[in-house]
DNA sequence: ACCACGTGAGACACGTTGTCTCATGTCATA
DNA sequence: TATGACATGAGACAACGTGTCTCACGTGGT
């Protein structure tokens, strides 16, 4: 077995363990078991647990972005819907919350978290930016504040309140936002 | 030393460890060291780690609530300010995020989290409810949605974005909300 | 003076972690 | 085909953490 396929098998196993059994279960030993490789092999590639966490998480930062159509509300809704799916299906919420928790004590993870958040919301940010530039959103809009408001409301419901996000919730959050800032 | 003072010493130590060293460090052994008691004593009172976590967290659910004055914006602002202080100083944010993470795999903690959130926001909920009843807020207001929007925006900024919440941020969040829902 | 009881210290078995060595299998090259 | 470089799996090993147990000690109430 070549180096790359072993690495991938380990990373796949790490993600599986992370999602199914939680962060605390993500040990070299457990990952080796699930990946079907020797324990020493996991240590060889990732001597530190935090690096394994980092690499396992990094591959999760993939939000499907739709092409903007020019319809502001429609584009925003599509993007928020993509984020909703990410939170629901790919369990980005769990990863995010685990990162937020560990990042306080493991500085390496703070950067992973920052990237995770910023990449996950980059398309949304672009849409809002364009909306302001084209005069369809209030110029006084605080971009970071708006992102925190939109994403925060969704993440909070999904991860803190344990609600499964519905399309209606997303629309409500968006329409409240637009009621305030759309021109 | 009596039973109660030992219990309190252990719970104090548990909270200290929880805040200063993180959730993973919260073992019977570490708590015993910090509390200056024998390891067996900690096991005697809390055989399961999750119970220790539970009791250590439960005492953290104390938000200072101001008396309502009748001025809706002022009262809401005071309450959000109290929540901000809680998130900033008493590290409720860290506890909340740690609870959210562990609750996914430890059902006992889900209830602790639920109480934590609901008690922390109960005063805010009452203010909003009264505002609707007195006709000062849009009757179409979705109470849970509004709470999620307000709290979510603050928690998200504090814990996910690592921003230290300022008074200005709180005012902005509130005024955006009132711009949409105040009559 | 007595006793009940919570406690601290420590012994013990057990599982986990991180490191190391070595025989084996695989792949590219001569 | 023979050869050599290399990644791997298995396992030995010490160190550490965990959960349970026993026992001597000190305190407070009787």
Short mmCIF file of N, CA, C and O in Angstrom, two decimals, chain A residues 22-118:
data_model
loop_
_atom_site.label_atom_id
_atom_site.label_comp_id
_atom_site.label_asym_id
_atom_site.label_seq_id
_atom_site.Cartn_x
_atom_site.Cartn_y
_atom_site.Cartn_z
N UNK A 22 -17.38 11.38 18.21
CA UNK A 22 -17.01 12.60 18.90
C UNK A 22 -15.52 12.81 19.02
O UNK A 22 -14.72 11.93 18.76
N UNK A 23 -15.22 14.01 19.43
CA UNK A 23 -13.84 14.49 19.44
C UNK A 23 -12.97 13.71 20.43
O UNK A 23 -11.80 13.42 20.16
N UNK A 24 -13.55 13.38 21.55
CA UNK A 24 -12.76 12.72 22.59
C UNK A 24 -12.34 11.33 22.14
O UNK A 24 -11.34 10.79 22.62
N UNK A 25 -13.12 10.73 21.25
CA UNK A 25 -12.82 9.38 20.80
C UNK A 25 -11.72 9.38 19.74
O UNK A 25 -11.20 8.33 19.38
N UNK A 26 -11.38 10.55 19.25
CA UNK A 26 -10.43 10.64 18.14
C UNK A 26 -9.00 10.47 18.64
O UNK A 26 -8.24 11.42 18.71
N UNK A 27 -8.63 9.22 18.96
CA UNK A 27 -7.26 8.92 19.38
C UNK A 27 -6.54 8.19 18.25
O UNK A 27 -7.18 7.66 17.34
N UNK A 28 -5.24 8.18 18.31
CA UNK A 28 -4.47 7.43 17.31
C UNK A 28 -4.96 6.00 17.25
O UNK A 28 -5.11 5.41 16.19
N UNK A 29 -5.18 5.42 18.43
CA UNK A 29 -5.57 4.02 18.49
C UNK A 29 -6.89 3.76 17.78
O UNK A 29 -7.00 2.87 16.94
N UNK A 30 -7.89 4.58 18.13
CA UNK A 30 -9.21 4.38 17.55
C UNK A 30 -9.18 4.57 16.04
O UNK A 30 -9.80 3.82 15.28
N UNK A 31 -8.48 5.59 15.59
CA UNK A 31 -8.40 5.86 14.16
C UNK A 31 -7.71 4.70 13.44
O UNK A 31 -8.13 4.28 12.36
N UNK A 32 -6.66 4.17 14.05
CA UNK A 32 -5.95 3.04 13.45
C UNK A 32 -6.88 1.84 13.29
O UNK A 32 -6.91 1.19 12.25
N UNK A 33 -7.65 1.57 14.34
CA UNK A 33 -8.61 0.47 14.29
C UNK A 33 -9.56 0.64 13.11
O UNK A 33 -9.74 -0.26 12.30
N UNK A 34 -10.19 1.83 13.06
CA UNK A 34 -11.20 2.08 12.04
C UNK A 34 -10.59 2.07 10.64
O UNK A 34 -11.19 1.56 9.69
N UNK A 35 -9.40 2.61 10.53
CA UNK A 35 -8.75 2.67 9.22
C UNK A 35 -8.19 1.31 8.82
O UNK A 35 -7.86 1.09 7.65
N UNK A 36 -8.06 0.42 9.77
CA UNK A 36 -7.50 -0.88 9.46
C UNK A 36 -6.00 -0.83 9.21
O UNK A 36 -5.47 -1.58 8.41
N UNK A 37 -5.32 0.08 9.89
CA UNK A 37 -3.86 0.18 9.76
C UNK A 37 -3.24 0.03 11.15
O UNK A 37 -3.94 0.03 12.16
N UNK A 38 -1.94 -0.10 11.16
CA UNK A 38 -1.25 -0.23 12.43
C UNK A 38 -1.23 1.08 13.19
O UNK A 38 -1.25 2.16 12.60
N UNK A 39 -1.20 0.94 14.51
CA UNK A 39 -1.21 2.14 15.35
C UNK A 39 0.03 2.99 15.07
O UNK A 39 -0.04 4.22 15.00
N UNK A 40 1.15 2.33 14.87
CA UNK A 40 2.41 3.06 14.62
C UNK A 40 2.32 3.88 13.35
O UNK A 40 2.95 4.94 13.24
N UNK A 41 1.56 3.41 12.39
CA UNK A 41 1.46 4.13 11.12
C UNK A 41 0.78 5.48 11.31
O UNK A 41 1.18 6.48 10.71
N UNK A 42 -0.25 5.48 12.15
CA UNK A 42 -0.91 6.76 12.42
C UNK A 42 0.05 7.72 13.11
O UNK A 42 0.15 8.89 12.74
N UNK A 43 0.78 7.19 14.08
CA UNK A 43 1.77 8.04 14.77
C UNK A 43 2.83 8.53 13.79
O UNK A 43 3.32 9.65 13.90
N UNK A 44 3.21 7.69 12.83
CA UNK A 44 4.26 8.07 11.88
C UNK A 44 3.82 9.29 11.06
O UNK A 44 4.57 10.23 10.87
N UNK A 45 2.57 9.30 10.64
CA UNK A 45 2.10 10.40 9.78
C UNK A 45 1.71 11.63 10.59
O UNK A 45 1.91 12.75 10.16
N UNK A 46 1.09 11.40 11.77
CA UNK A 46 0.65 12.51 12.59
C UNK A 46 1.07 12.28 14.04
O UNK A 46 0.27 11.77 14.85
N UNK A 47 2.29 12.66 14.35
CA UNK A 47 2.78 12.44 15.72
C UNK A 47 1.90 13.13 16.75
O UNK A 47 1.72 12.61 17.85
N UNK A 48 1.35 14.28 16.42
CA UNK A 48 0.51 15.01 17.37
C UNK A 48 -0.96 14.87 16.99
O UNK A 48 -1.32 15.03 15.83
N UNK A 49 -1.76 14.65 17.99
CA UNK A 49 -3.19 14.50 17.76
C UNK A 49 -3.78 15.73 17.10
O UNK A 49 -4.66 15.63 16.23
N UNK A 50 -3.31 16.89 17.50
CA UNK A 50 -3.90 18.12 17.00
C UNK A 50 -3.70 18.25 15.49
O UNK A 50 -4.55 18.80 14.78
N UNK A 51 -2.59 17.70 14.98
CA UNK A 51 -2.37 17.76 13.53
C UNK A 51 -3.38 16.88 12.80
O UNK A 51 -3.86 17.24 11.72
N UNK A 52 -3.65 15.75 13.41
CA UNK A 52 -4.65 14.85 12.82
C UNK A 52 -6.01 15.54 12.79
O UNK A 52 -6.72 15.51 11.78
N UNK A 53 -6.36 16.17 13.89
CA UNK A 53 -7.60 16.93 13.96
C UNK A 53 -7.63 17.99 12.87
O UNK A 53 -8.63 18.15 12.15
N UNK A 54 -6.52 18.70 12.75
CA UNK A 54 -6.42 19.77 11.78
C UNK A 54 -6.68 19.26 10.37
O UNK A 54 -7.53 19.78 9.65
N UNK A 55 -5.95 18.22 9.98
CA UNK A 55 -6.09 17.70 8.62
C UNK A 55 -7.46 17.08 8.39
O UNK A 55 -8.02 17.19 7.30
N UNK A 56 -8.00 16.44 9.42
CA UNK A 56 -9.32 15.84 9.27
C UNK A 56 -10.38 16.92 9.07
O UNK A 56 -11.31 16.76 8.28
N UNK A 57 -10.22 18.03 9.77
CA UNK A 57 -11.20 19.11 9.67
C UNK A 57 -11.04 19.88 8.37
O UNK A 57 -12.03 20.28 7.76
N UNK A 58 -9.83 20.10 7.95
CA UNK A 58 -9.58 20.97 6.80
C UNK A 58 -10.37 20.52 5.58
O UNK A 58 -10.89 21.32 4.83
N UNK A 59 -10.47 19.22 5.41
CA UNK A 59 -11.16 18.71 4.23
C UNK A 59 -12.66 18.89 4.33
O UNK A 59 -13.38 18.61 3.38
N UNK A 60 -13.15 19.37 5.46
CA UNK A 60 -14.59 19.52 5.65
C UNK A 60 -15.11 20.89 5.23
O UNK A 60 -16.30 21.15 5.28
N UNK A 61 -14.20 21.76 4.85
CA UNK A 61 -14.60 23.14 4.58
C UNK A 61 -15.10 23.30 3.16
O UNK A 61 -14.56 24.08 2.40
N UNK A 62 -16.08 22.54 2.79
CA UNK A 62 -16.53 22.59 1.42
C UNK A 62 -18.02 22.90 1.35
O UNK A 62 -18.85 22.00 1.49
N UNK A 63 -18.35 24.16 1.16
CA UNK A 63 -19.75 24.51 0.97
C UNK A 63 -20.02 24.60 -0.52
O UNK A 63 -19.26 25.20 -1.26
N UNK A 64 -21.08 23.95 -0.94
CA UNK A 64 -21.50 24.08 -2.34
C UNK A 64 -21.99 25.50 -2.57
O UNK A 64 -22.94 25.95 -1.93
N UNK A 65 -21.38 26.18 -3.48
CA UNK A 65 -21.82 27.53 -3.76
C UNK A 65 -22.55 27.58 -5.09
O UNK A 65 -22.04 27.10 -6.09
N UNK A 66 -23.72 28.17 -5.07
CA UNK A 66 -24.47 28.32 -6.31
C UNK A 66 -23.96 29.56 -7.05
O UNK A 66 -23.40 30.48 -6.47
N UNK A 67 -24.20 29.57 -8.35
CA UNK A 67 -23.84 30.74 -9.15
C UNK A 67 -24.85 31.86 -8.89
O UNK A 67 -26.06 31.62 -8.91
N UNK A 68 -24.38 33.08 -8.67
CA UNK A 68 -25.30 34.20 -8.48
C UNK A 68 -26.11 34.46 -9.75
O UNK A 68 -25.56 34.39 -10.85
N UNK A 69 -27.40 34.70 -9.56
CA UNK A 69 -28.25 34.96 -10.73
C UNK A 69 -28.55 36.44 -10.90
O UNK A 69 -29.04 36.87 -11.94
N UNK A 70 -28.25 37.22 -9.88
CA UNK A 70 -28.57 38.63 -9.94
C UNK A 70 -29.78 38.97 -9.09
O UNK A 70 -29.98 40.11 -8.69
N UNK A 71 -30.59 37.95 -8.78
CA UNK A 71 -31.73 38.15 -7.88
C UNK A 71 -31.22 38.08 -6.46
O UNK A 71 -30.88 36.99 -5.97
N UNK A 72 -31.14 39.23 -5.78
CA UNK A 72 -30.47 39.29 -4.49
C UNK A 72 -31.06 38.32 -3.48
O UNK A 72 -30.36 37.51 -2.88
N UNK A 73 -32.39 38.41 -3.30
CA UNK A 73 -33.00 37.54 -2.31
C UNK A 73 -32.83 36.07 -2.67
O UNK A 73 -32.49 35.24 -1.83
N UNK A 74 -33.00 35.77 -3.95
CA UNK A 74 -32.85 34.39 -4.38
C UNK A 74 -31.44 33.87 -4.17
O UNK A 74 -31.23 32.75 -3.72
N UNK A 75 -30.46 34.72 -4.49
CA UNK A 75 -29.08 34.29 -4.33
C UNK A 75 -28.73 34.10 -2.85
O UNK A 75 -28.07 33.12 -2.48
N UNK A 76 -29.17 35.04 -2.04
CA UNK A 76 -28.89 34.91 -0.60
C UNK A 76 -29.56 33.66 -0.05
O UNK A 76 -28.97 32.91 0.73
N UNK A 77 -30.79 33.45 -0.50
CA UNK A 77 -31.52 32.28 -0.01
C UNK A 77 -30.82 30.99 -0.42
O UNK A 77 -30.67 30.05 0.38
N UNK A 78 -30.35 30.95 -1.66
CA UNK A 78 -29.65 29.75 -2.13
C UNK A 78 -28.39 29.50 -1.31
O UNK A 78 -28.08 28.36 -0.94
N UNK A 79 -27.69 30.57 -1.02
CA UNK A 79 -26.46 30.43 -0.25
C UNK A 79 -26.76 29.98 1.19
O UNK A 79 -26.10 29.10 1.74
N UNK A 80 -27.77 30.60 1.79
CA UNK A 80 -28.14 30.21 3.16
C UNK A 80 -28.64 28.76 3.18
O UNK A 80 -28.41 28.03 4.14
N UNK A 81 -29.29 28.39 2.10
CA UNK A 81 -29.77 27.01 2.00
C UNK A 81 -28.59 26.04 1.92
O UNK A 81 -28.60 24.97 2.55
N UNK A 82 -27.56 26.44 1.19
CA UNK A 82 -26.34 25.61 1.12
C UNK A 82 -25.72 25.47 2.50
O UNK A 82 -25.29 24.39 2.91
N UNK A 83 -25.71 26.57 3.24
CA UNK A 83 -25.15 26.54 4.60
C UNK A 83 -26.01 25.65 5.49
O UNK A 83 -25.50 24.88 6.30
N UNK A 84 -27.32 25.76 5.30
CA UNK A 84 -28.21 24.90 6.09
C UNK A 84 -27.91 23.43 5.82
O UNK A 84 -27.81 22.63 6.76
N UNK A 85 -27.78 23.09 4.55
CA UNK A 85 -27.47 21.69 4.21
C UNK A 85 -26.15 21.26 4.83
O UNK A 85 -26.01 20.13 5.33
N UNK A 86 -25.20 22.16 4.77
CA UNK A 86 -23.88 21.86 5.36
C UNK A 86 -24.02 21.58 6.85
O UNK A 86 -23.45 20.62 7.37
N UNK A 87 -24.79 22.42 7.51
CA UNK A 87 -24.98 22.23 8.94
C UNK A 87 -25.73 20.95 9.24
O UNK A 87 -25.44 20.24 10.20
N UNK A 88 -26.71 20.65 8.39
CA UNK A 88 -27.54 19.47 8.65
C UNK A 88 -26.84 18.17 8.29
O UNK A 88 -26.76 17.26 9.09
N UNK A 89 -26.35 18.10 7.06
CA UNK A 89 -25.88 16.81 6.55
C UNK A 89 -24.41 16.55 6.81
O UNK A 89 -24.02 15.45 7.17
N UNK A 90 -23.58 17.53 6.56
CA UNK A 90 -22.15 17.27 6.67
C UNK A 90 -21.68 17.58 8.08
O UNK A 90 -20.51 17.55 8.38
N UNK A 91 -22.62 17.90 8.95
CA UNK A 91 -22.31 18.09 10.36
C UNK A 91 -21.25 19.15 10.60
O UNK A 91 -20.45 19.06 11.52
N UNK A 92 -21.28 20.16 9.75
CA UNK A 92 -20.34 21.25 9.93
C UNK A 92 -20.53 21.91 11.30
O UNK A 92 -19.59 22.40 11.90
N UNK A 93 -21.77 21.88 11.78
CA UNK A 93 -22.04 22.48 13.08
C UNK A 93 -21.24 21.83 14.19
O UNK A 93 -20.66 22.50 15.03
N UNK A 94 -21.22 20.50 14.16
CA UNK A 94 -20.48 19.79 15.20
C UNK A 94 -19.00 20.08 15.12
O UNK A 94 -18.34 20.27 16.13
N UNK A 95 -18.50 20.08 13.89
CA UNK A 95 -17.08 20.37 13.73
C UNK A 95 -16.79 21.78 14.24
O UNK A 95 -15.81 22.01 14.96
N UNK A 96 -17.65 22.70 13.85
CA UNK A 96 -17.45 24.09 14.25
C UNK A 96 -17.43 24.24 15.76
O UNK A 96 -16.58 24.90 16.34
N UNK A 97 -18.38 23.60 16.40
CA UNK A 97 -18.50 23.74 17.85
C UNK A 97 -17.32 23.05 18.55
O UNK A 97 -16.79 23.55 19.54
N UNK A 98 -16.91 21.93 18.00
CA UNK A 98 -15.74 21.25 18.58
C UNK A 98 -14.50 22.10 18.42
O UNK A 98 -13.69 22.24 19.34
N UNK A 99 -14.37 22.71 17.24
CA UNK A 99 -13.23 23.59 17.01
C UNK A 99 -13.27 24.78 17.96
O UNK A 99 -12.25 25.16 18.54
N UNK A 100 -14.44 25.36 18.12
CA UNK A 100 -14.57 26.54 18.98
C UNK A 100 -14.17 26.18 20.41
O UNK A 100 -13.53 26.97 21.10
N UNK A 101 -14.54 25.00 20.82
CA UNK A 101 -14.23 24.59 22.19
C UNK A 101 -12.73 24.38 22.36
O UNK A 101 -12.11 24.92 23.27
N UNK A 102 -12.15 23.59 21.47
CA UNK A 102 -10.73 23.24 21.62
C UNK A 102 -9.81 24.40 21.30
O UNK A 102 -8.69 24.47 21.79
N UNK A 103 -10.26 25.30 20.42
CA UNK A 103 -9.39 26.39 19.98
C UNK A 103 -8.96 27.27 21.15
O UNK A 103 -7.91 27.90 21.11
N UNK A 104 -9.76 27.29 22.21
CA UNK A 104 -9.41 28.13 23.35
C UNK A 104 -8.13 27.65 24.01
O UNK A 104 -7.43 28.43 24.65
N UNK A 105 -7.83 26.36 23.87
CA UNK A 105 -6.63 25.84 24.54
C UNK A 105 -5.60 25.29 23.58
O UNK A 105 -4.51 24.94 24.00
N UNK A 106 -5.94 25.20 22.31
CA UNK A 106 -4.98 24.73 21.32
C UNK A 106 -4.88 25.75 20.20
O UNK A 106 -5.66 25.72 19.25
N UNK A 107 -3.90 26.63 20.30
CA UNK A 107 -3.79 27.75 19.36
C UNK A 107 -3.78 27.31 17.90
O UNK A 107 -4.31 28.02 17.04
N UNK A 108 -3.22 26.12 17.61
CA UNK A 108 -3.20 25.66 16.22
C UNK A 108 -4.61 25.55 15.67
O UNK A 108 -4.85 25.76 14.49
N UNK A 109 -5.54 25.20 16.54
CA UNK A 109 -6.90 24.99 16.08
C UNK A 109 -7.64 26.31 15.85
O UNK A 109 -8.61 26.35 15.10
N UNK A 110 -7.18 27.37 16.49
CA UNK A 110 -7.84 28.66 16.30
C UNK A 110 -7.77 29.07 14.83
O UNK A 110 -8.74 29.57 14.27
N UNK A 111 -6.63 28.82 14.23
CA UNK A 111 -6.47 29.17 12.81
C UNK A 111 -7.35 28.28 11.93
O UNK A 111 -7.96 28.75 10.98
N UNK A 112 -7.43 27.01 12.27
CA UNK A 112 -8.31 26.10 11.53
C UNK A 112 -9.75 26.60 11.62
O UNK A 112 -10.47 26.66 10.62
N UNK A 113 -10.15 26.98 12.79
CA UNK A 113 -11.51 27.47 13.00
C UNK A 113 -11.74 28.74 12.17
O UNK A 113 -12.76 28.87 11.48
N UNK A 114 -10.77 29.64 12.21
CA UNK A 114 -10.90 30.89 11.47
C UNK A 114 -11.12 30.62 9.97
O UNK A 114 -12.01 31.17 9.34
N UNK A 115 -10.30 29.74 9.44
CA UNK A 115 -10.44 29.38 8.03
C UNK A 115 -11.78 28.73 7.76
O UNK A 115 -12.47 29.04 6.78
N UNK A 116 -12.15 27.83 8.63
CA UNK A 116 -13.41 27.10 8.50
C UNK A 116 -14.57 28.09 8.36
O UNK A 116 -15.39 28.00 7.45
N UNK A 117 -14.62 29.05 9.27
CA UNK A 117 -15.69 30.03 9.27
C UNK A 117 -15.61 30.92 8.04
O UNK A 117 -16.59 31.12 7.32
N UNK A 118 -14.42 31.43 7.77
CA UNK A 118 -14.31 32.43 6.71
C UNK A 118 -14.56 31.81 5.34
O UNK A 118 -15.21 32.41 4.49
#
